[in-house]
Amino acid sequence: MSQDNAPAKPKRGLKRPIEVVRAELLNDADTKKIAKAVGMKLEDYVELVLKYAQDKDLEPELNIVPDEELKKNGITPVTSDEAADLLIRGMKGELPGSAPDFDNSKFEKPTSGAAAGKPSLSVDAPPSAPQAPSTGTQDAAARQAMLDQIKRGGGGRA
């Protein structure tokens, strides 16, 4: 007998019973917020999360929809410039919910002592002056190069 015909089982699934995890997700406030933010019913979103939690090797699906179909459904597709700007802002940590820059945080790097090299939050030290984002020619050139790559559909690979 061969096991080749046996149905594939999820790999590296949950360590706890699925019913327990499902109940926790259904009662979790963050899960409810996420489901609402992505426009899904809570139950459907939880089932989708459990699907991926049960099979760690499962890849997410990507659906590419033509702009015309999006417009028919009342969705305005983003332009390549808007998509490029979104990617750049995301890489810079400027999008809501993204991690802030270390320079924009209230943390300071001690220069000496036992905590040297580790960030700390000190009330004794005066707050550092906020630094404006650089608008030098190098940033503008790098931004334009990235926009050009995105418009071409390339990632700069040879």
N, CA, C and O atoms as a DFTB+ gen file, in Angstrom:
632 C
 N C O
     1  1       0.830      -1.177       0.000
     2  2       0.000       0.000       0.000
     3  2       0.874       1.238       0.000
     4  3       1.894       1.304       0.685
     5  1       0.464       2.187      -0.759
     6  2       1.220       3.429      -0.862
     7  2       0.483       4.546      -0.136
     8  3      -0.747       4.594      -0.129
     9  1       1.245       5.434       0.469
    10  2       0.640       6.565       1.151
    11  2       0.521       7.765       0.218
    12  3       0.096       8.838       0.646
    13  1       0.891       7.597      -1.054
    14  2       0.827       8.697      -2.009
    15  2      -0.613       9.167      -2.232
    16  3      -0.846      10.340      -2.523
    17  1      -1.568       8.258      -2.097
    18  2      -2.963       8.612      -2.346
    19  2      -3.663       9.152      -1.102
    20  3      -4.816       9.576      -1.171
    21  1      -2.971       9.137       0.029
    22  2      -3.569       9.635       1.261
    23  2      -3.709      11.152       1.184
    24  3      -2.828      11.830       0.656
    25  1      -4.821      11.693       1.712
    26  2      -4.993      13.145       1.673
    27  2      -3.916      13.838       2.509
    28  3      -3.517      13.354       3.569
    29  1      -3.462      14.976       2.003
    30  2      -2.415      15.720       2.706
    31  2      -2.981      16.315       3.987
    32  3      -4.053      16.921       3.983
    33  1      -2.260      16.138       5.071
    34  2      -2.688      16.676       6.354
    35  2      -1.992      18.016       6.568
    36  3      -0.881      18.221       6.079
    37  1      -2.630      18.920       7.287
    38  2      -1.977      20.188       7.582
    39  2      -0.664      19.954       8.309
    40  3      -0.562      19.073       9.163
    41  1       0.339      20.751       7.964
    42  2       1.653      20.599       8.556
    43  2       1.822      21.582       9.705
    44  3       1.418      22.740       9.606
    45  1       2.411      21.122      10.778
    46  2       2.729      21.950      11.937
    47  2       1.533      22.788      12.371
    48  3       1.624      24.014      12.444
    49  1       0.434      22.142      12.654
    50  2      -0.800      22.831      13.025
    51  2      -0.783      23.372      14.440
    52  3       0.271      23.517      15.059
    53  1      -1.964      23.664      14.932
    54  2      -2.129      24.223      16.265
    55  2      -1.757      23.198      17.325
    56  3      -1.914      21.993      17.126
    57  1      -1.267      23.692      18.444
    58  2      -0.903      22.808      19.555
    59  2      -2.078      22.646      20.523
    60  3      -2.097      21.720      21.334
    61  1      -3.057      23.553      20.431
    62  2      -4.238      23.489      21.294
    63  2      -5.453      23.104      20.447
    64  3      -5.425      23.249      19.225
    65  1      -6.499      22.623      21.078
    66  2      -7.702      22.251      20.317
    67  2      -8.257      23.451      19.551
    68  3      -8.287      24.572      20.059
    69  1      -8.688      23.193      18.337
    70  2      -9.167      24.263      17.464
    71  2     -10.399      24.959      18.043
    72  3     -10.588      26.155      17.821
    73  1     -11.224      24.244      18.767
    74  2     -12.418      24.843      19.351
    75  2     -12.043      25.908      20.378
    76  3     -12.701      26.944      20.475
    77  1     -10.980      25.650      21.145
    78  2     -10.519      26.605      22.158
    79  2      -9.980      27.864      21.481
    80  3     -10.300      28.981      21.887
    81  1      -9.167      27.676      20.454
    82  2      -8.586      28.811      19.732
    83  2      -9.687      29.621      19.045
    84  3      -9.658      30.852      19.055
    85  1     -10.660      28.921      18.447
    86  2     -11.774      29.597      17.776
    87  2     -12.543      30.462      18.772
    88  3     -12.860      31.615      18.476
    89  1     -12.842      29.918      19.940
    90  2     -13.585      30.668      20.959
    91  2     -12.797      31.902      21.410
    92  3     -13.371      32.975      21.592
    93  1     -11.490      31.747      21.587
    94  2     -10.656      32.880      21.997
    95  2     -10.656      33.973      20.935
    96  3     -10.769      35.157      21.251
    97  1     -10.528      33.566      19.665
    98  2     -10.518      34.547      18.578
    99  2     -11.863      35.265      18.451
   100  3     -11.901      36.473      18.220
   101  1     -12.947      34.538      18.598
   102  2     -14.273      35.138      18.482
   103  2     -14.531      36.159      19.593
   104  3     -15.296      37.103      19.398
   105  1     -13.904      35.977      20.748
   106  2     -14.096      36.887      21.880
   107  2     -13.032      37.976      21.965
   108  3     -13.142      38.882      22.791
   109  1     -12.005      37.900      21.124
   110  2     -10.902      38.850      21.185
   111  2     -11.281      40.183      20.535
   112  3     -11.744      40.210      19.395
   113  1     -11.086      41.285      21.261
   114  2     -11.449      42.615      20.751
   115  2     -10.619      42.995      19.526
   116  3     -11.141      43.600      18.590
   117  1      -9.327      42.645      19.525
   118  2      -8.477      42.975      18.380
   119  2      -8.925      42.221      17.125
   120  3      -8.917      42.776      16.026
   121  1      -9.307      40.979      17.292
   122  2      -9.783      40.192      16.155
   123  2     -11.043      40.821      15.578
   124  3     -11.217      40.865      14.360
   125  1     -11.906      41.298      16.434
   126  2     -13.137      41.953      15.972
   127  2     -12.802      43.217      15.186
   128  3     -13.409      43.486      14.149
   129  1     -11.838      43.989      15.676
   130  2     -11.430      45.219      14.983
   131  2     -10.835      44.908      13.613
   132  3     -11.131      45.588      12.631
   133  1     -10.004      43.889      13.554
   134  2      -9.363      43.514      12.287
   135  2     -10.407      43.051      11.282
   136  3     -10.377      43.456      10.120
   137  1     -11.329      42.205      11.725
   138  2     -12.375      41.701      10.830
   139  2     -13.181      42.865      10.269
   140  3     -13.491      42.895       9.078
   141  1     -13.517      43.815      11.122
   142  2     -14.277      44.987      10.659
   143  2     -13.441      45.806       9.681
   144  3     -13.957      46.282       8.670
   145  1     -12.140      45.974       9.979
   146  2     -11.257      46.783       9.130
   147  2     -11.092      46.175       7.740
   148  3     -10.982      46.909       6.758
   149  1     -11.075      44.866       7.643
   150  2     -10.920      44.220       6.334
   151  2     -12.256      43.914       5.667
   152  3     -12.296      43.328       4.585
   153  1     -13.353      44.314       6.319
   154  2     -14.668      44.163       5.715
   155  2     -15.173      42.737       5.675
   156  3     -15.859      42.349       4.729
   157  1     -14.844      41.947       6.691
   158  2     -15.305      40.560       6.731
   159  2     -16.178      40.350       7.961
   160  3     -16.040      41.047       8.966
   161  1     -17.089      39.368       7.861
   162  2     -17.832      38.971       9.049
   163  2     -16.839      38.311       9.997
   164  3     -15.913      37.627       9.562
   165  1     -17.037      38.521      11.294
   166  2     -16.119      38.004      12.304
   167  2     -15.909      36.504      12.153
   168  3     -14.775      36.028      12.208
   169  1     -16.987      35.759      11.965
   170  2     -16.886      34.299      11.867
   171  2     -16.056      33.882      10.655
   172  3     -15.240      32.964      10.740
   173  1     -16.268      34.562       9.525
   174  2     -15.505      34.236       8.320
   175  2     -14.017      34.551       8.509
   176  3     -13.148      33.785       8.093
   177  1     -13.746      35.692       9.145
   178  2     -12.356      36.082       9.374
   179  2     -11.663      35.078      10.298
   180  3     -10.523      34.689      10.044
   181  1     -12.340      34.660      11.363
   182  2     -11.762      33.692      12.307
   183  2     -11.476      32.375      11.592
   184  3     -10.428      31.771      11.820
   185  1     -12.385      31.919      10.734
   186  2     -12.158      30.673      10.005
   187  2     -10.950      30.793       9.071
   188  3     -10.188      29.840       8.909
   189  1     -10.784      31.964       8.459
   190  2      -9.631      32.186       7.596
   191  2      -8.331      32.163       8.406
   192  3      -7.338      31.577       7.976
   193  1      -8.344      32.794       9.562
   194  2      -7.170      32.783      10.438
   195  2      -6.845      31.345      10.856
   196  3      -5.683      30.939      10.846
   197  1      -7.865      30.590      11.219
   198  2      -7.643      29.208      11.648
   199  2      -7.115      28.345      10.503
   200  3      -6.299      27.450      10.721
   201  1      -7.578      28.615       9.294
   202  2      -7.097      27.872       8.125
   203  2      -5.573      28.009       8.003
   204  3      -4.868      27.021       7.797
   205  1      -5.078      29.245       8.133
   206  2      -3.636      29.466       8.021
   207  2      -2.886      29.015       9.274
   208  3      -1.726      28.613       9.189
   209  1      -3.537      29.078      10.431
   210  2      -2.892      28.642      11.673
   211  2      -2.704      27.128      11.697
   212  3      -1.759      26.627      12.306
   213  1      -3.603      26.400      11.036
   214  2      -3.515      24.945      11.028
   215  2      -2.455      24.434      10.070
   216  3      -1.921      23.342      10.266
   217  1      -2.146      25.196       9.049
   218  2      -1.158      24.753       8.065
   219  2      -0.169      25.887       7.829
   220  3      -0.428      26.792       7.036
   221  1       0.948      25.832       8.512
   222  2       1.952      26.899       8.437
   223  2       2.591      27.010       7.059
   224  3       3.195      28.035       6.743
   225  1       2.471      25.981       6.239
   226  2       3.065      26.013       4.900
   227  2       2.102      26.556       3.846
   228  3       2.479      26.713       2.685
   229  1       0.878      26.840       4.237
   230  2      -0.120      27.343       3.301
   231  2       0.198      28.782       2.920
   232  3       0.377      29.638       3.786
   233  1       0.268      29.038       1.634
   234  2       0.575      30.377       1.126
   235  2      -0.717      31.165       0.939
   236  3      -1.727      30.602       0.516
   237  1      -0.698      32.467       1.250
   238  2      -1.897      33.276       1.029
   239  2      -2.195      33.403      -0.452
   240  3      -1.295      33.341      -1.290
   241  1      -3.466      33.580      -0.762
   242  2      -3.891      33.709      -2.155
   243  2      -3.812      35.173      -2.571
   244  3      -4.073      36.077      -1.777
   245  1      -3.451      35.384      -3.818
   246  2      -3.394      36.730      -4.378
   247  2      -4.284      36.751      -5.606
   248  3      -4.072      35.994      -6.553
   249  1      -5.274      37.615      -5.582
   250  2      -6.174      37.754      -6.718
   251  2      -5.875      39.059      -7.432
   252  3      -5.942      40.133      -6.833
   253  1      -5.548      38.966      -8.704
   254  2      -5.298      40.157      -9.510
   255  2      -6.553      40.425     -10.316
   256  3      -7.020      39.578     -11.078
   257  1      -7.088      41.625     -10.130
   258  2      -8.349      41.992     -10.762
   259  2      -8.099      43.163     -11.704
   260  3      -7.451      44.135     -11.315
   261  1      -8.597      43.089     -12.927
   262  2      -8.418      44.214     -13.855
   263  2      -9.085      45.486     -13.323
   264  3     -10.098      45.420     -12.625
   265  1      -8.510      46.635     -13.658
   266  2      -9.041      47.916     -13.205
   267  2     -10.502      48.092     -13.600
   268  3     -11.291      48.648     -12.837
   269  1     -10.864      47.620     -14.790
   270  2     -12.241      47.771     -15.263
   271  2     -13.231      47.053     -14.342
   272  3     -14.316      47.562     -14.059
   273  1     -12.841      45.865     -13.880
   274  2     -13.720      45.109     -12.988
   275  2     -13.847      45.803     -11.640
   276  3     -14.924      45.817     -11.043
   277  1     -12.741      46.383     -11.156
   278  2     -12.795      47.129      -9.899
   279  2     -13.734      48.318     -10.032
   280  3     -14.550      48.574      -9.147
   281  1     -13.617      49.042     -11.137
   282  2     -14.463      50.217     -11.358
   283  2     -15.938      49.821     -11.423
   284  3     -16.796      50.546     -10.919
   285  1     -16.242      48.665     -12.044
   286  2     -17.625      48.191     -12.113
   287  2     -18.191      47.940     -10.723
   288  3     -19.389      48.102     -10.492
   289  1     -17.318      47.543      -9.798
   290  2     -17.746      47.231      -8.435
   291  2     -17.627      48.427      -7.504
   292  3     -17.751      48.288      -6.287
   293  1     -17.385      49.611      -8.079
   294  2     -17.345      50.827      -7.271
   295  2     -16.039      51.059      -6.528
   296  3     -15.996      51.844      -5.581
   297  1     -14.983      50.389      -6.945
   298  2     -13.680      50.549      -6.296
   299  2     -12.769      51.322      -7.236
   300  3     -12.619      50.963      -8.404
   301  1     -12.164      52.385      -6.721
   302  2     -11.242      53.174      -7.529
   303  2      -9.852      52.571      -7.398
   304  3      -9.284      52.573      -6.306
   305  1      -9.292      52.056      -8.483
   306  2      -7.957      51.464      -8.400
   307  2      -6.902      52.547      -8.165
   308  3      -7.059      53.688      -8.601
   309  1      -5.834      52.175      -7.474
   310  2      -4.755      53.129      -7.227
   311  2      -3.864      53.220      -8.460
   312  3      -3.707      52.256      -9.210
   313  1      -3.288      54.398      -8.649
   314  2      -2.351      54.586      -9.754
   315  2      -0.991      54.046      -9.336
   316  3      -0.774      53.758      -8.159
   317  1      -0.066      53.905     -10.296
   318  2       1.271      53.425      -9.926
   319  2       1.976      54.412      -9.012
   320  3       2.737      54.006      -8.133
   321  1       1.732      55.715      -9.208
   322  2       2.342      56.713      -8.322
   323  2       1.802      56.589      -6.899
   324  3       2.559      56.708      -5.935
   325  1       0.489      56.350      -6.763
   326  2      -0.098      56.185      -5.426
   327  2       0.428      54.911      -4.759
   328  3       0.709      54.904      -3.560
   329  1       0.558      53.842      -5.534
   330  2       1.091      52.589      -4.982
   331  2       2.539      52.769      -4.558
   332  3       2.944      52.279      -3.504
   333  1       3.329      53.477      -5.380
   334  2       4.732      53.718      -5.045
   335  2       4.834      54.560      -3.786
   336  3       5.665      54.290      -2.919
   337  1       3.984      55.588      -3.682
   338  2       4.009      56.443      -2.497
   339  2       3.649      55.639      -1.250
   340  3       4.251      55.827      -0.192
   341  1       2.671      54.746      -1.371
   342  2       2.270      53.905      -0.248
   343  2       3.422      53.000       0.196
   344  3       3.671      52.844       1.391
   345  1       4.119      52.408      -0.772
   346  2       5.255      51.547      -0.435
   347  2       6.366      52.341       0.244
   348  3       6.942      51.888       1.233
   349  1       6.662      53.505      -0.279
   350  2       7.730      54.337       0.289
   351  2       7.368      54.778       1.701
   352  3       8.200      54.718       2.606
   353  1       6.120      55.222       1.892
   354  2       5.695      55.637       3.234
   355  2       5.728      54.461       4.204
   356  3       6.071      54.627       5.375
   357  1       5.373      53.278       3.720
   358  2       5.427      52.094       4.573
   359  2       6.843      51.747       4.990
   360  3       7.088      51.384       6.140
   361  1       7.786      51.859       4.043
   362  2       9.182      51.559       4.367
   363  2       9.759      52.574       5.351
   364  3      10.630      52.245       6.156
   365  1       9.267      53.799       5.279
   366  2       9.743      54.839       6.193
   367  2       9.040      54.785       7.544
   368  3       9.429      55.498       8.468
   369  1       8.007      53.948       7.672
   370  2       7.274      53.847       8.930
   371  2       6.297      54.995       9.124
   372  3       5.963      55.338      10.258
   373  1       5.834      55.593       8.032
   374  2       4.950      56.746       8.113
   375  2       3.468      56.380       8.056
   376  3       2.620      57.262       8.193
   377  1       3.139      55.126       7.862
   378  2       1.737      54.722       7.763
   379  2       1.150      54.511       9.153
   380  3       1.872      54.125      10.072
   381  1      -0.143      54.756       9.323
   382  2      -0.770      54.509      10.622
   383  2      -0.598      53.048      11.021
   384  3      -0.816      52.140      10.219
   385  1      -0.213      52.843      12.250
   386  2      -0.026      51.492      12.756
   387  2       1.348      50.914      12.513
   388  3       1.645      49.818      12.990
   389  1       2.206      51.627      11.774
   390  2       3.551      51.113      11.543
   391  2       4.470      51.584      12.666
   392  3       4.200      52.584      13.331
   393  1       5.536      50.860      12.859
   394  2       6.461      51.174      13.939
   395  2       7.139      52.515      13.678
   396  3       7.580      52.770      12.557
   397  1       7.232      53.372      14.686
   398  2       7.884      54.666      14.487
   399  2       9.395      54.518      14.408
   400  3       9.972      53.542      14.887
   401  1      10.006      55.492      13.806
   402  2      11.458      55.556      13.754
   403  2      12.016      55.661      15.159
   404  3      11.351      56.201      16.043
   405  1      13.217      55.159      15.386
   406  2      13.853      55.312      16.683
   407  2      14.060      56.788      16.975
   408  3      13.894      57.232      18.111
   409  1      14.429      57.560      15.931
   410  2      14.686      58.993      16.126
   411  2      13.433      59.740      16.554
   412  3      13.531      60.760      17.237
   413  1      12.269      59.259      16.172
   414  2      11.026      59.928      16.540
   415  2      10.485      59.450      17.879
   416  3       9.491      59.989      18.367
   417  1      11.115      58.454      18.479
   418  2      10.645      57.938      19.762
   419  2      11.204      58.787      20.889
   420  3      11.997      59.698      20.652
   421  1      10.800      58.495      22.094
   422  2      11.294      59.207      23.275
   423  2      12.523      58.513      23.859
   424  3      13.011      58.908      24.918
   425  1      13.026      57.484      23.180
   426  2      14.185      56.766      23.660
   427  2      15.459      57.525      23.335
   428  3      15.544      58.220      22.323
   429  1      16.437      57.384      24.198
   430  2      17.739      57.996      23.972
   431  2      18.807      56.932      24.151
   432  3      18.639      56.000      24.938
   433  1      19.900      57.072      23.424
   434  2      21.012      56.143      23.563
   435  2      22.008      56.699      24.566
   436  3      22.579      57.766      24.338
   437  1      22.231      55.993      25.682
   438  2      23.260      56.446      26.618
   439  2      24.639      56.320      25.967
   440  3      24.896      55.381      25.214
   441  1      25.504      57.257      26.261
   442  2      26.836      57.236      25.654
   443  2      27.866      56.564      26.539
   444  3      28.941      56.204      26.058
   445  1      27.572      56.382      27.822
   446  2      28.543      55.711      28.700
   447  2      27.805      54.970      29.798
   448  3      26.592      55.114      29.956
   449  1      28.540      54.186      30.545
   450  2      27.954      53.458      31.662
   451  2      27.511      52.060      31.271
   452  3      27.782      51.577      30.172
   453  1      26.810      51.419      32.224
   454  2      26.390      50.029      32.032
   455  2      25.353      49.896      30.924
   456  3      25.244      48.848      30.289
   457  1      24.591      50.967      30.694
   458  2      23.525      50.887      29.694
   459  2      23.969      51.401      28.332
   460  3      23.132      51.615      27.455
   461  1      25.253      51.599      28.140
   462  2      25.734      52.136      26.862
   463  2      25.331      51.225      25.716
   464  3      25.478      50.006      25.794
   465  1      24.830      51.823      24.666
   466  2      24.429      51.065      23.493
   467  2      23.017      50.528      23.562
   468  3      22.523      49.957      22.589
   469  1      22.348      50.703      24.715
   470  2      20.973      50.219      24.865
   471  2      20.042      51.418      24.977
   472  3      20.390      52.397      25.636
   473  1      18.872      51.370      24.356
   474  2      17.951      52.501      24.466
   475  2      17.387      52.604      25.875
   476  3      17.191      51.596      26.554
   477  1      17.129      53.842      26.307
   478  2      16.528      54.036      27.615
   479  2      15.548      55.189      27.537
   480  3      15.606      56.008      26.620
   481  1      14.654      55.244      28.500
   482  2      13.689      56.315      28.594
   483  2      14.013      57.080      29.857
   484  3      13.760      56.610      30.966
   485  1      14.572      58.257      29.680
   486  2      15.047      59.016      30.824
   487  2      14.209      60.262      31.005
   488  3      13.959      60.984      30.041
   489  1      13.761      60.535      32.257
   490  2      12.994      61.737      32.522
   491  2      13.908      62.910      32.852
   492  3      13.491      64.064      32.765
   493  1      15.158      62.623      33.232
   494  2      16.098      63.680      33.592
   495  2      16.647      64.397      32.367
   496  3      16.901      65.600      32.413
   497  1      16.826      63.680      31.294
   498  2      17.428      64.260      30.093
   499  2      16.405      65.115      29.365
   500  3      15.230      64.754      29.297
   501  1      16.845      66.262      28.812
   502  2      15.909      67.084      28.049
   503  2      15.514      66.365      26.775
   504  3      16.329      65.658      26.183
   505  1      14.266      66.538      26.346
   506  2      13.847      65.866      25.112
   507  2      14.628      66.400      23.934
   508  3      14.885      67.599      23.824
   509  1      14.999      65.490      23.059
   510  2      15.760      65.913      21.889
   511  2      14.825      66.642      20.926
   512  3      13.629      66.361      20.853
   513  1      15.405      67.577      20.200
   514  2      14.612      68.351      19.243
   515  2      14.170      67.436      18.120
   516  3      14.967      66.639      17.626
   517  1      12.916      67.533      17.706
   518  2      12.465      66.683      16.605
   519  2      13.205      67.027      15.325
   520  3      13.441      68.193      15.011
   521  1      13.560      65.993      14.607
   522  2      14.298      66.197      13.376
   523  2      13.338      66.129      12.201
   524  3      12.528      65.209      12.082
   525  1      13.452      67.131      11.337
   526  2      12.617      67.146      10.141
   527  2      13.127      66.099       9.170
   528  3      14.333      65.858       9.107
   529  1      12.237      65.472       8.412
   530  2      12.699      64.487       7.429
   531  2      13.592      65.155       6.399
   532  3      13.364      66.294       5.993
   533  1      14.599      64.430       5.993
   534  2      15.554      64.960       5.024
   535  2      14.890      65.119       3.667
   536  3      14.160      64.243       3.204
   537  1      15.157      66.245       3.048
   538  2      14.608      66.485       1.718
   539  2      15.735      66.737       0.738
   540  3      15.552      67.422      -0.268
   541  1      16.903      66.182       1.033
   542  2      18.071      66.395       0.189
   543  2      17.923      65.760      -1.174
   544  3      16.973      65.022      -1.436
   545  1      18.879      66.059      -2.039
   546  2      18.817      65.547      -3.403
   547  2      18.974      64.036      -3.438
   548  3      18.426      63.377      -4.322
   549  1      19.716      63.480      -2.487
   550  2      19.892      62.033      -2.481
   551  2      18.552      61.337      -2.229
   552  3      18.239      60.351      -2.897
   553  1      17.759      61.835      -1.278
   554  2      16.449      61.238      -1.018
   555  2      15.541      61.374      -2.233
   556  3      14.833      60.433      -2.592
   557  1      15.559      62.538      -2.862
   558  2      14.716      62.752      -4.032
   559  2      15.133      61.832      -5.173
   560  3      14.286      61.283      -5.878
   561  1      16.452      61.665      -5.352
   562  2      16.945      60.782      -6.409
   563  2      16.584      59.327      -6.112
   564  3      16.172      58.590      -7.007
   565  1      16.741      58.915      -4.846
   566  2      16.399      57.542      -4.469
   567  2      14.904      57.303      -4.635
   568  3      14.489      56.241      -5.100
   569  1      14.100      58.282      -4.257
   570  2      12.648      58.164      -4.401
   571  2      12.273      58.020      -5.877
   572  3      11.447      57.181      -6.235
   573  1      12.888      58.849      -6.732
   574  2      12.567      58.785      -8.158
   575  2      12.997      57.443      -8.745
   576  3      12.287      56.868      -9.570
   577  1      14.172      56.939      -8.317
   578  2      14.640      55.642      -8.804
   579  2      13.663      54.539      -8.400
   580  3      13.375      53.639      -9.188
   581  1      13.151      54.614      -7.159
   582  2      12.206      53.602      -6.696
   583  2      10.894      53.716      -7.470
   584  3      10.309      52.703      -7.853
   585  1      10.430      54.946      -7.700
   586  2       9.205      55.129      -8.480
   587  2       9.362      54.548      -9.881
   588  3       8.448      53.903     -10.395
   589  1      10.521      54.777     -10.497
   590  2      10.775      54.250     -11.836
   591  2      10.759      52.727     -11.841
   592  3      10.216      52.110     -12.758
   593  1      11.362      52.115     -10.807
   594  2      11.376      50.649     -10.724
   595  2       9.970      50.100     -10.549
   596  3       9.614      49.090     -11.156
   597  1       9.173      50.758      -9.724
   598  2       7.817      50.280      -9.478
   599  2       6.985      50.398     -10.745
   600  3       6.215      49.494     -11.070
   601  1       7.136      51.513     -11.464
   602  2       6.383      51.692     -12.701
   603  2       6.753      50.631     -13.735
   604  3       5.908      50.168     -14.501
   605  1       8.046      50.253     -13.743
   606  2       8.491      49.217     -14.696
   607  2       8.089      47.839     -14.226
   608  3       8.092      46.890     -15.009
   609  1       7.743      47.716     -12.956
   610  2       7.369      46.409     -12.431
   611  2       8.551      45.601     -11.987
   612  3       8.440      44.393     -11.782
   613  1       9.690      46.252     -11.833
   614  2      10.890      45.532     -11.419
   615  2      11.287      45.873     -10.017
   616  3      10.876      46.897      -9.470
   617  1      12.078      45.024      -9.441
   618  2      12.595      45.258      -8.111
   619  2      14.059      45.571      -8.124
   620  3      14.729      45.443      -7.099
   621  1      14.575      45.978      -9.260
   622  2      15.987      46.324      -9.342
   623  2      16.880      45.126      -9.542
   624  3      18.102      45.239      -9.436
   625  1      16.292      43.972      -9.832
   626  2      17.091      42.763     -10.032
   627  2      17.539      42.691     -11.485
   628  3      16.845      43.150     -12.393
   629  1      18.701      42.111     -11.680
   630  2      19.248      41.989     -13.034
   631  2      18.659      40.807     -13.754
   632  3      19.006      40.550     -14.907
